[in-house]
């Protein structure tokens, strides 16, 4: 058993459980559980016969088997979207708990900080939107957060060796299984910390073995698939980079900022910029992180908030910042597009030092009277209200936009194009083909398409005549279908 002074406070543990429960349940009030599957979700769900509808939905090189593994307990036997979203919502809440629970030990001398960090991360609109979604980013973020937390437990002697090692291995395994490229940037600073931080060099084999076990467990399925389907690891990496528009040095911060209030995928990212209320947290985050790190550095050797010694190591707030920066490299400096969810691992880690600052700010406000407390309370309520409103707005947008796929399907049926057809086009061919029970032309290069799905584009030149039919009543304007005329 760990020493009593290293046991996580029960009050913080209960608060973290409450936050995780709210995180699993609250989004269902703003994002309908009946929301149709999105493009990425269709690809992941297409691994299961219950969802594939007899179609071979393309599974491209950048994707991994982690998300299908998370879906399998429900998608393996049912195609009910609501049931799948309920399962994923519960799983997202469990993942939030798994990610932050080791930090109850690391930050024991800072009461309320860990539940605050989990609540801060879980309050962002794109975190809330994806709670019930079959997407990898939240689970990568929680794997990274758990891995860094258990790494510090292992290095600082918090908890048993077996528990800390297993937690570190599990966290990295989860991150690697869902997004191997992100996991590589998460592992790198942990390895560097073992080598560069002199007090941690003694007994370095322990965390190294745990990291190796976890990373390999998550990576083996990806490597095996690379050899079987893509001709090898190098070939798969090259193909994945090509499909993502090429990975090369570039400054992508403007795209990251533009995507803070949507769209879900900002590609190309040419928006004027996010609304200030929605993105205000993003500008406050670096300030709070700096203050949080400073407070921990200043508090070493003093009395902690719980009345005991403040034994929080500086590494407990510095290492999350370093790993967050490393996990952001691809999305800040290698891509030319963005999505707010891409940086969830970074935000999950940065929430910890930021929560240290918020907790101290709350303590200072309580010492100054009701007015200061009221101002902070209103700021917190305002932040949550803005984020929930953005969550609801994007849920409505997606419901209408995904409804276009069914409207296009109805237009195809009216034009005589039935199930089993081959569809080509310039936009959203894969989700439309899936909805219509057809196959995308990329899978049948030798078969002439039965129809083309077009948006703001001219029909192709073909040997025969094409009948171009506008699709009425769509959310996004410009949809048309082109059907070959009978000869």
Tab-separated table of C-alpha atoms in Angstrom:
chain	number	residue	atom	x	y	z
A	1	UNK	CA	0.000	0.000	0.000
A	2	UNK	CA	1.237	3.542	-0.698
A	3	UNK	CA	2.087	5.721	2.292
A	4	UNK	CA	-0.913	7.667	3.681
A	5	UNK	CA	0.481	11.014	2.619
A	6	UNK	CA	0.576	9.771	-0.988
A	7	UNK	CA	-3.022	8.524	-1.048
A	8	UNK	CA	-5.262	10.691	-3.303
A	9	UNK	CA	-7.713	12.849	-1.308
A	10	UNK	CA	-11.166	11.278	-1.322
A	11	UNK	CA	-12.916	14.586	-1.884
A	12	UNK	CA	-10.963	15.277	-5.059
A	13	UNK	CA	-11.553	11.717	-6.205
A	14	UNK	CA	-15.304	12.106	-5.787
A	15	UNK	CA	-15.194	15.468	-7.554
A	16	UNK	CA	-13.317	13.910	-10.483
A	17	UNK	CA	-15.927	11.132	-10.706
A	18	UNK	CA	-18.668	13.764	-10.751
A	19	UNK	CA	-16.928	15.700	-13.531
A	20	UNK	CA	-16.511	12.522	-15.591
A	21	UNK	CA	-20.169	11.598	-15.129
A	22	UNK	CA	-21.251	15.075	-16.227
A	23	UNK	CA	-18.904	14.886	-19.186
A	24	UNK	CA	-20.527	11.635	-20.329
A	25	UNK	CA	-24.123	12.814	-19.893
A	26	UNK	CA	-24.227	16.593	-20.511
A	27	UNK	CA	-23.371	16.628	-24.257
A	28	UNK	CA	-26.434	14.494	-25.067
A	29	UNK	CA	-28.549	17.557	-24.184
A	30	UNK	CA	-26.871	19.565	-26.945
A	31	UNK	CA	-25.762	16.961	-29.514
A	32	UNK	CA	-28.593	14.578	-30.463
A	33	UNK	CA	-27.718	10.936	-29.929
A	34	UNK	CA	-29.506	10.288	-33.223
A	35	UNK	CA	-27.021	12.457	-35.168
A	36	UNK	CA	-26.091	10.477	-38.315
A	37	UNK	CA	-22.553	9.186	-38.559
A	38	UNK	CA	-20.047	11.616	-40.061
A	39	UNK	CA	-17.599	10.845	-42.848
A	40	UNK	CA	-14.811	9.598	-40.581
A	41	UNK	CA	-17.272	7.659	-38.464
A	42	UNK	CA	-18.665	5.931	-41.549
A	43	UNK	CA	-15.180	4.757	-42.444
A	44	UNK	CA	-14.593	3.370	-38.952
A	45	UNK	CA	-18.063	1.826	-38.687
A	46	UNK	CA	-17.650	0.256	-42.123
A	47	UNK	CA	-15.257	-2.267	-40.552
A	48	UNK	CA	-18.300	-4.042	-39.091
A	49	UNK	CA	-20.822	-6.074	-41.126
A	50	UNK	CA	-23.684	-4.469	-39.187
A	51	UNK	CA	-22.729	-1.074	-40.645
A	52	UNK	CA	-20.959	-1.991	-43.897
A	53	UNK	CA	-24.224	-2.890	-45.694
A	54	UNK	CA	-22.231	-5.181	-47.944
A	55	UNK	CA	-20.019	-2.289	-49.094
A	56	UNK	CA	-16.250	-2.065	-48.939
A	57	UNK	CA	-15.842	1.373	-47.361
A	58	UNK	CA	-12.246	2.576	-48.048
A	59	UNK	CA	-9.910	2.469	-45.033
A	60	UNK	CA	-7.061	4.784	-45.978
A	61	UNK	CA	-3.456	4.749	-44.828
A	62	UNK	CA	-3.765	7.548	-42.191
A	63	UNK	CA	-6.440	5.671	-40.242
A	64	UNK	CA	-5.840	3.147	-37.480
A	65	UNK	CA	-7.778	0.304	-35.886
A	66	UNK	CA	-8.024	1.965	-32.491
A	67	UNK	CA	-11.439	3.556	-33.027
A	68	UNK	CA	-13.021	0.359	-34.440
A	69	UNK	CA	-11.684	-1.439	-31.361
A	70	UNK	CA	-13.492	1.074	-29.139
A	71	UNK	CA	-16.696	0.663	-31.167
A	72	UNK	CA	-16.591	-3.131	-31.325
A	73	UNK	CA	-18.624	-3.954	-28.159
A	74	UNK	CA	-21.690	-2.360	-29.797
A	75	UNK	CA	-20.938	-2.030	-33.526
A	76	UNK	CA	-19.945	-5.684	-33.657
A	77	UNK	CA	-23.596	-6.743	-33.351
A	78	UNK	CA	-25.840	-3.680	-33.806
A	79	UNK	CA	-26.153	-0.864	-36.352
A	80	UNK	CA	-28.241	1.328	-34.033
A	81	UNK	CA	-26.675	4.793	-34.064
A	82	UNK	CA	-28.229	5.900	-30.754
A	83	UNK	CA	-26.981	2.784	-28.996
A	84	UNK	CA	-23.498	3.326	-30.404
A	85	UNK	CA	-23.434	6.961	-29.271
A	86	UNK	CA	-24.611	6.047	-25.767
A	87	UNK	CA	-21.809	3.495	-25.514
A	88	UNK	CA	-19.198	5.942	-26.788
A	89	UNK	CA	-20.435	8.655	-24.401
A	90	UNK	CA	-19.994	6.337	-21.436
A	91	UNK	CA	-16.587	5.294	-22.756
A	92	UNK	CA	-15.551	8.945	-23.138
A	93	UNK	CA	-16.407	9.582	-19.500
A	94	UNK	CA	-14.379	6.567	-18.403
A	95	UNK	CA	-11.472	7.748	-20.554
A	96	UNK	CA	-11.590	11.180	-18.870
A	97	UNK	CA	-11.300	9.473	-15.511
A	98	UNK	CA	-8.461	7.225	-16.693
A	99	UNK	CA	-6.576	10.227	-18.036
A	100	UNK	CA	-6.705	12.385	-14.910
A	101	UNK	CA	-6.830	9.908	-12.024
A	102	UNK	CA	-3.012	9.528	-11.689
A	103	UNK	CA	-2.733	13.276	-11.249
A	104	UNK	CA	-4.608	13.028	-7.954
A	105	UNK	CA	-1.372	11.536	-6.604
A	106	UNK	CA	1.013	13.856	-8.418
A	107	UNK	CA	-0.831	17.030	-7.410
A	108	UNK	CA	-2.049	15.874	-4.003
A	109	UNK	CA	-0.746	19.014	-2.293
A	110	UNK	CA	-2.914	21.127	-4.603
A	111	UNK	CA	-6.533	20.226	-3.714
A	112	UNK	CA	-9.267	20.679	-6.340
A	113	UNK	CA	-6.730	21.181	-9.144
A	114	UNK	CA	-7.276	17.846	-10.910
A	115	UNK	CA	-11.104	18.034	-11.030
A	116	UNK	CA	-10.737	21.619	-12.239
A	117	UNK	CA	-8.361	20.522	-14.999
A	118	UNK	CA	-10.708	17.749	-16.117
A	119	UNK	CA	-13.640	20.157	-16.074
A	120	UNK	CA	-11.701	22.772	-18.025
A	121	UNK	CA	-10.694	20.308	-20.709
A	122	UNK	CA	-14.196	18.841	-20.796
A	123	UNK	CA	-15.884	22.230	-21.128
A	124	UNK	CA	-14.542	23.039	-24.604
A	125	UNK	CA	-17.148	22.857	-27.349
A	126	UNK	CA	-15.201	20.486	-29.584
A	127	UNK	CA	-14.446	18.178	-26.672
A	128	UNK	CA	-18.153	18.086	-25.836
A	129	UNK	CA	-19.205	17.646	-29.460
A	130	UNK	CA	-17.089	14.521	-29.896
A	131	UNK	CA	-18.066	12.819	-26.624
A	132	UNK	CA	-20.447	10.416	-28.379
A	133	UNK	CA	-18.483	10.270	-31.622
A	134	UNK	CA	-16.373	7.493	-33.066
A	135	UNK	CA	-13.248	9.647	-33.333
A	136	UNK	CA	-9.733	9.063	-31.945
A	137	UNK	CA	-8.610	12.430	-30.590
A	138	UNK	CA	-10.182	12.357	-27.106
A	139	UNK	CA	-8.776	8.898	-26.437
A	140	UNK	CA	-5.347	9.910	-27.671
A	141	UNK	CA	-5.524	12.915	-25.347
A	142	UNK	CA	-6.520	10.802	-22.361
A	143	UNK	CA	-3.855	8.207	-23.152
A	144	UNK	CA	-1.240	10.954	-23.246
A	145	UNK	CA	-2.482	12.560	-20.021
A	146	UNK	CA	-2.539	9.219	-18.206
A	147	UNK	CA	0.913	8.294	-19.507
A	148	UNK	CA	2.521	11.538	-18.310
A	149	UNK	CA	0.752	11.271	-14.950
A	150	UNK	CA	1.805	7.687	-14.286
A	151	UNK	CA	5.301	8.466	-15.561
A	152	UNK	CA	5.598	11.091	-12.832
A	153	UNK	CA	4.118	8.703	-10.268
A	154	UNK	CA	6.742	6.149	-11.216
A	155	UNK	CA	9.594	8.638	-11.076
A	156	UNK	CA	8.467	10.382	-7.879
A	157	UNK	CA	7.423	7.255	-5.965
A	158	UNK	CA	3.675	7.945	-5.856
A	159	UNK	CA	1.777	4.678	-5.552
A	160	UNK	CA	3.003	1.147	-6.129
A	161	UNK	CA	5.536	0.320	-8.796
A	162	UNK	CA	3.229	-2.197	-10.470
A	163	UNK	CA	0.282	0.196	-10.673
A	164	UNK	CA	2.350	3.084	-12.014
A	165	UNK	CA	4.079	0.891	-14.604
A	166	UNK	CA	0.792	-0.605	-15.759
A	167	UNK	CA	-0.786	2.859	-15.970
A	168	UNK	CA	2.106	4.225	-18.003
A	169	UNK	CA	2.003	1.262	-20.386
A	170	UNK	CA	-1.776	1.466	-20.755
A	171	UNK	CA	-1.754	5.213	-21.438
A	172	UNK	CA	0.857	4.960	-24.166
A	173	UNK	CA	-0.838	1.868	-25.557
A	174	UNK	CA	-4.138	3.734	-25.871
A	175	UNK	CA	-2.512	6.777	-27.487
A	176	UNK	CA	-0.532	4.621	-29.923
A	177	UNK	CA	-3.495	2.436	-30.837
A	178	UNK	CA	-5.637	5.446	-31.718
A	179	UNK	CA	-3.049	7.763	-33.311
A	180	UNK	CA	0.498	6.374	-33.682
A	181	UNK	CA	1.870	9.584	-35.173
A	182	UNK	CA	0.730	11.598	-32.135
A	183	UNK	CA	2.069	8.926	-29.786
A	184	UNK	CA	5.556	9.281	-31.254
A	185	UNK	CA	5.580	12.975	-30.286
A	186	UNK	CA	4.299	12.063	-26.810
A	187	UNK	CA	6.931	9.397	-26.169
A	188	UNK	CA	9.877	11.513	-27.345
A	189	UNK	CA	9.899	14.073	-24.481
A	190	UNK	CA	9.346	11.310	-21.905
A	191	UNK	CA	12.423	9.494	-23.178
A	192	UNK	CA	14.349	12.753	-23.182
A	193	UNK	CA	13.259	13.462	-19.602
A	194	UNK	CA	14.662	10.146	-18.399
A	195	UNK	CA	18.003	10.903	-20.021
A	196	UNK	CA	18.301	14.647	-19.382
A	197	UNK	CA	16.915	14.936	-15.833
A	198	UNK	CA	19.752	13.722	-13.609
A	199	UNK	CA	17.628	12.616	-10.601
A	200	UNK	CA	15.601	10.364	-12.931
A	201	UNK	CA	18.545	8.530	-14.497
A	202	UNK	CA	18.754	6.117	-11.573
A	203	UNK	CA	16.324	3.285	-12.210
A	204	UNK	CA	15.614	4.539	-15.727
A	205	UNK	CA	14.955	0.986	-16.892
A	206	UNK	CA	11.582	0.900	-15.136
A	207	UNK	CA	9.809	3.659	-17.094
A	208	UNK	CA	11.638	2.674	-20.278
A	209	UNK	CA	10.323	-0.882	-20.085
A	210	UNK	CA	6.792	0.301	-19.330
A	211	UNK	CA	6.890	2.760	-22.235
A	212	UNK	CA	8.251	0.131	-24.593
A	213	UNK	CA	5.548	-2.369	-23.625
A	214	UNK	CA	2.753	0.170	-24.046
A	215	UNK	CA	4.002	1.647	-27.318
A	216	UNK	CA	4.610	-1.770	-28.864
A	217	UNK	CA	1.200	-3.062	-27.787
A	218	UNK	CA	-0.473	-0.167	-29.567
A	219	UNK	CA	1.825	-0.187	-32.570
A	220	UNK	CA	1.822	-3.890	-33.501
A	221	UNK	CA	-1.643	-3.857	-35.175
A	222	UNK	CA	-0.642	-0.830	-37.223
A	223	UNK	CA	2.662	-2.410	-38.310
A	224	UNK	CA	0.999	-5.698	-39.260
A	225	UNK	CA	-1.623	-3.892	-41.323
A	226	UNK	CA	1.084	-1.782	-42.958
A	227	UNK	CA	2.846	-4.929	-44.154
A	228	UNK	CA	-0.314	-6.701	-45.287
A	229	UNK	CA	-2.182	-3.851	-46.995
A	230	UNK	CA	0.277	-1.091	-47.860
A	231	UNK	CA	3.522	-2.879	-48.668
A	232	UNK	CA	5.367	-1.846	-45.513
A	233	UNK	CA	5.689	0.832	-42.873
A	234	UNK	CA	7.626	3.268	-45.043
A	235	UNK	CA	5.144	2.952	-47.889
A	236	UNK	CA	2.202	3.513	-45.557
A	237	UNK	CA	3.777	6.599	-44.015
A	238	UNK	CA	4.473	8.048	-47.457
A	239	UNK	CA	0.925	7.344	-48.631
A	240	UNK	CA	-0.558	8.799	-45.446
A	241	UNK	CA	1.511	11.977	-45.839
A	242	UNK	CA	0.398	12.286	-49.458
A	243	UNK	CA	-3.278	11.901	-48.547
A	244	UNK	CA	-2.881	14.603	-45.918
A	245	UNK	CA	-1.550	17.044	-48.471
A	246	UNK	CA	2.114	16.423	-47.743
A	247	UNK	CA	3.936	16.889	-44.451
A	248	UNK	CA	6.566	19.584	-44.769
A	249	UNK	CA	7.713	22.568	-42.687
A	250	UNK	CA	5.159	25.359	-42.669
A	251	UNK	CA	3.654	27.788	-40.164
A	252	UNK	CA	0.109	26.593	-39.520
A	253	UNK	CA	-0.817	28.647	-36.437
A	254	UNK	CA	-3.265	30.914	-38.360
A	255	UNK	CA	-5.225	27.819	-39.441
A	256	UNK	CA	-5.256	26.529	-35.859
A	257	UNK	CA	-6.692	29.841	-34.642
A	258	UNK	CA	-9.247	30.016	-37.466
A	259	UNK	CA	-10.542	26.548	-36.575
A	260	UNK	CA	-11.196	27.391	-32.909
A	261	UNK	CA	-14.900	28.000	-33.544
A	262	UNK	CA	-15.264	25.667	-36.531
A	263	UNK	CA	-15.817	24.240	-39.010
A	264	UNK	CA	-15.086	20.743	-37.744
A	265	UNK	CA	-12.459	20.402	-40.462
A	266	UNK	CA	-10.929	23.638	-41.668
A	267	UNK	CA	-9.582	22.664	-45.094
A	268	UNK	CA	-8.791	24.995	-46.709
A	269	UNK	CA	-8.669	27.245	-43.678
A	270	UNK	CA	-9.455	30.682	-45.096
A	271	UNK	CA	-11.884	31.990	-42.461
A	272	UNK	CA	-11.424	35.495	-41.088
A	273	UNK	CA	-10.879	34.207	-37.568
A	274	UNK	CA	-12.861	32.897	-34.601
A	275	UNK	CA	-15.355	34.881	-32.587
A	276	UNK	CA	-13.735	36.278	-29.456
A	277	UNK	CA	-16.199	34.852	-26.905
A	278	UNK	CA	-15.758	31.310	-28.255
A	279	UNK	CA	-11.961	31.525	-28.416
A	280	UNK	CA	-11.287	33.680	-25.356
A	281	UNK	CA	-10.205	30.620	-23.360
A	282	UNK	CA	-7.481	29.944	-25.953
A	283	UNK	CA	-5.870	33.346	-25.420
A	284	UNK	CA	-6.127	32.987	-21.630
A	285	UNK	CA	-4.645	29.479	-21.577
A	286	UNK	CA	-0.943	30.367	-22.057
A	287	UNK	CA	-1.188	33.046	-19.370
A	288	UNK	CA	-2.735	30.604	-16.919
A	289	UNK	CA	-0.121	27.962	-17.756
A	290	UNK	CA	2.753	30.355	-17.072
A	291	UNK	CA	1.170	31.448	-13.796
A	292	UNK	CA	0.562	27.828	-12.787
A	293	UNK	CA	4.180	26.858	-13.385
A	294	UNK	CA	5.363	29.912	-11.465
A	295	UNK	CA	3.105	29.128	-8.502
A	296	UNK	CA	4.440	25.580	-8.201
A	297	UNK	CA	8.039	26.792	-8.421
A	298	UNK	CA	7.398	29.402	-5.758
A	299	UNK	CA	5.488	26.998	-3.516
A	300	UNK	CA	8.212	24.361	-3.169
A	301	UNK	CA	9.047	23.874	0.509
A	302	UNK	CA	6.110	25.961	1.731
A	303	UNK	CA	2.802	24.950	3.241
A	304	UNK	CA	0.405	23.460	0.703
A	305	UNK	CA	-3.272	24.258	0.282
A	306	UNK	CA	-4.206	21.215	2.374
A	307	UNK	CA	-2.134	22.408	5.308
A	308	UNK	CA	0.696	19.948	4.675
A	309	UNK	CA	3.974	20.480	2.873
A	310	UNK	CA	3.719	21.456	-0.772
A	311	UNK	CA	5.608	18.507	-2.218
A	312	UNK	CA	4.484	19.005	-5.825
A	313	UNK	CA	7.596	18.653	-8.001
A	314	UNK	CA	8.145	21.357	-10.581
A	315	UNK	CA	8.275	18.599	-13.186
A	316	UNK	CA	4.584	17.964	-12.489
A	317	UNK	CA	3.693	21.191	-14.300
A	318	UNK	CA	6.695	21.528	-16.610
A	319	UNK	CA	6.553	18.058	-18.161
A	320	UNK	CA	2.893	18.417	-19.280
A	321	UNK	CA	3.825	21.675	-20.999
A	322	UNK	CA	6.782	20.053	-22.770
A	323	UNK	CA	4.751	17.034	-23.898
A	324	UNK	CA	1.886	19.284	-25.013
A	325	UNK	CA	4.293	21.316	-27.123
A	326	UNK	CA	5.755	18.187	-28.646
A	327	UNK	CA	2.302	16.745	-29.412
A	328	UNK	CA	1.422	19.983	-31.243
A	329	UNK	CA	4.382	20.030	-33.636
A	330	UNK	CA	2.651	18.198	-36.490
A	331	UNK	CA	-0.419	20.423	-36.376
A	332	UNK	CA	1.425	23.704	-35.907
A	333	UNK	CA	4.355	23.234	-38.263
A	334	UNK	CA	3.747	20.369	-40.737
A	335	UNK	CA	0.110	20.481	-41.928
A	336	UNK	CA	-1.622	23.123	-44.034
A	337	UNK	CA	-5.104	22.623	-42.555
A	338	UNK	CA	-6.553	22.260	-39.083
A	339	UNK	CA	-9.370	21.122	-36.843
A	340	UNK	CA	-9.896	22.101	-33.230
A	341	UNK	CA	-9.867	18.433	-32.148
A	342	UNK	CA	-6.320	17.911	-33.452
A	343	UNK	CA	-4.833	19.615	-30.381
A	344	UNK	CA	-6.923	17.864	-27.736
A	345	UNK	CA	-3.849	16.054	-26.302
A	346	UNK	CA	-2.122	19.401	-25.831
A	347	UNK	CA	-5.152	21.046	-24.234
A	348	UNK	CA	-5.682	18.098	-21.880
A	349	UNK	CA	-2.110	18.401	-20.580
A	350	UNK	CA	-2.027	22.194	-20.449
A	351	UNK	CA	-5.239	22.148	-18.409
A	352	UNK	CA	-3.229	20.876	-15.431
A	353	UNK	CA	-0.877	23.836	-14.842
A	354	UNK	CA	-3.701	26.165	-15.914
A	355	UNK	CA	-5.915	24.655	-13.201
A	356	UNK	CA	-3.215	25.397	-10.620
A	357	UNK	CA	-3.518	29.066	-11.566
A	358	UNK	CA	-7.329	29.005	-11.578
A	359	UNK	CA	-7.410	27.387	-8.134
A	360	UNK	CA	-5.058	30.026	-6.763
A	361	UNK	CA	-7.125	32.769	-8.395
A	362	UNK	CA	-10.247	31.397	-6.743
A	363	UNK	CA	-8.508	31.324	-3.373
A	364	UNK	CA	-7.410	34.929	-3.810
A	365	UNK	CA	-10.937	35.956	-4.816
A	366	UNK	CA	-12.428	34.349	-1.708
A	367	UNK	CA	-10.043	36.379	0.385
A	368	UNK	CA	-11.219	39.603	-1.234
A	369	UNK	CA	-14.945	39.168	-0.698
A	370	UNK	CA	-18.159	38.298	-2.470
A	371	UNK	CA	-17.720	40.657	-5.388
A	372	UNK	CA	-14.511	38.997	-6.538
A	373	UNK	CA	-16.040	35.541	-6.083
A	374	UNK	CA	-19.119	36.642	-8.034
A	375	UNK	CA	-17.012	37.931	-10.913
A	376	UNK	CA	-15.109	34.658	-11.201
A	377	UNK	CA	-18.325	32.639	-10.928
A	378	UNK	CA	-19.954	34.670	-13.690
A	379	UNK	CA	-16.844	34.245	-15.853
A	380	UNK	CA	-16.990	30.462	-15.402
A	381	UNK	CA	-20.719	30.339	-16.155
A	382	UNK	CA	-20.231	32.573	-19.178
A	383	UNK	CA	-17.435	30.383	-20.524
A	384	UNK	CA	-19.518	27.227	-20.148
A	385	UNK	CA	-22.564	28.898	-21.679
A	386	UNK	CA	-20.613	30.045	-24.738
A	387	UNK	CA	-19.059	26.604	-25.206
A	388	UNK	CA	-22.389	24.804	-24.849
A	389	UNK	CA	-23.992	27.201	-27.316
A	390	UNK	CA	-21.189	26.497	-29.804
A	391	UNK	CA	-21.628	22.757	-29.232
A	392	UNK	CA	-25.339	22.988	-29.972
A	393	UNK	CA	-24.755	25.184	-33.018
A	394	UNK	CA	-22.281	22.766	-34.577
A	395	UNK	CA	-24.576	19.840	-33.819
A	396	UNK	CA	-27.326	21.613	-35.759
A	397	UNK	CA	-24.992	22.373	-38.642
A	398	UNK	CA	-23.861	18.765	-38.838
A	399	UNK	CA	-27.402	17.422	-38.651
A	400	UNK	CA	-28.396	19.566	-41.632
A	401	UNK	CA	-25.195	18.956	-43.602
A	402	UNK	CA	-25.340	15.180	-43.116
A	403	UNK	CA	-29.021	15.310	-44.029
A	404	UNK	CA	-27.892	16.425	-47.511
A	405	UNK	CA	-26.553	12.902	-48.093
A	406	UNK	CA	-30.076	11.531	-47.718
A	407	UNK	CA	-31.484	14.262	-49.967
A	408	UNK	CA	-28.930	13.380	-52.635
A	409	UNK	CA	-29.826	9.711	-52.214
A	410	UNK	CA	-33.493	10.564	-52.816
A	411	UNK	CA	-32.544	12.477	-55.973
A	412	UNK	CA	-30.514	9.477	-57.194
A	413	UNK	CA	-33.467	7.152	-56.611
A	414	UNK	CA	-35.784	9.515	-58.476
A	415	UNK	CA	-33.334	9.468	-61.398
A	416	UNK	CA	-33.373	5.668	-61.491
A	417	UNK	CA	-30.037	5.048	-59.728
A	418	UNK	CA	-30.531	2.265	-57.187
A	419	UNK	CA	-28.465	0.389	-54.626
A	420	UNK	CA	-25.275	-1.254	-55.807
A	421	UNK	CA	-24.425	1.635	-58.143
A	422	UNK	CA	-20.990	3.201	-58.648
A	423	UNK	CA	-20.722	6.905	-57.788
A	424	UNK	CA	-18.083	9.420	-58.779
A	425	UNK	CA	-17.834	13.117	-58.074
A	426	UNK	CA	-15.822	15.940	-56.609
A	427	UNK	CA	-17.100	16.185	-53.036
A	428	UNK	CA	-18.361	13.859	-50.280
A	429	UNK	CA	-18.557	10.872	-52.606
A	430	UNK	CA	-17.749	8.336	-49.885
A	431	UNK	CA	-20.478	9.318	-47.351
A	432	UNK	CA	-23.041	9.820	-50.122
A	433	UNK	CA	-22.161	6.436	-51.635
A	434	UNK	CA	-22.468	4.823	-48.204
A	435	UNK	CA	-25.831	6.464	-47.556
A	436	UNK	CA	-27.120	5.478	-50.998
A	437	UNK	CA	-25.890	1.875	-50.709
A	438	UNK	CA	-23.443	2.409	-53.557
A	439	UNK	CA	-19.688	2.182	-53.995
A	440	UNK	CA	-17.275	5.058	-54.682
A	441	UNK	CA	-15.663	4.973	-58.109
A	442	UNK	CA	-12.195	4.828	-56.538
A	443	UNK	CA	-12.938	1.205	-55.685
A	444	UNK	CA	-14.068	0.372	-59.216
A	445	UNK	CA	-11.678	2.153	-61.589
A	446	UNK	CA	-12.629	-0.147	-64.492
A	447	UNK	CA	-16.396	0.360	-64.149
A	448	UNK	CA	-18.112	3.427	-65.624
A	449	UNK	CA	-19.924	5.422	-62.921
A	450	UNK	CA	-23.698	5.171	-62.773
A	451	UNK	CA	-23.875	8.787	-61.597
A	452	UNK	CA	-21.762	11.727	-60.508
A	453	UNK	CA	-22.345	13.690	-57.315
A	454	UNK	CA	-21.210	17.285	-57.786
A	455	UNK	CA	-21.110	20.417	-55.687
A	456	UNK	CA	-20.267	23.739	-57.322
A	457	UNK	CA	-18.565	21.847	-60.149
A	458	UNK	CA	-19.229	21.107	-63.775
A	459	UNK	CA	-20.071	17.557	-64.886
A	460	UNK	CA	-17.262	15.570	-66.492
A	461	UNK	CA	-16.842	15.012	-70.185
A	462	UNK	CA	-18.042	11.548	-71.124
A	463	UNK	CA	-18.632	9.684	-74.400
A	464	UNK	CA	-22.400	9.924	-73.894
A	465	UNK	CA	-24.723	12.691	-72.777
A	466	UNK	CA	-25.329	13.423	-69.126
A	467	UNK	CA	-28.554	14.600	-67.536
A	468	UNK	CA	-27.704	17.129	-64.819
A	469	UNK	CA	-30.278	17.355	-62.037
A	470	UNK	CA	-30.079	19.905	-59.203
A	471	UNK	CA	-30.768	18.548	-55.724
A	472	UNK	CA	-33.467	20.631	-54.081
A	473	UNK	CA	-33.796	21.626	-50.446
A	474	UNK	CA	-30.183	20.989	-49.403
A	475	UNK	CA	-28.506	22.723	-46.487
A	476	UNK	CA	-25.342	23.361	-48.498
A	477	UNK	CA	-26.128	24.953	-51.827
A	478	UNK	CA	-24.762	23.789	-55.157
A	479	UNK	CA	-25.475	20.046	-55.050
A	480	UNK	CA	-26.233	18.379	-58.388
A	481	UNK	CA	-26.211	14.861	-59.745
A	482	UNK	CA	-25.292	13.877	-63.293
A	483	UNK	CA	-26.774	10.685	-64.735
A	484	UNK	CA	-25.905	9.146	-68.128
A	485	UNK	CA	-28.710	9.387	-70.679
A	486	UNK	CA	-29.916	6.043	-72.069
A	487	UNK	CA	-28.690	5.470	-75.604
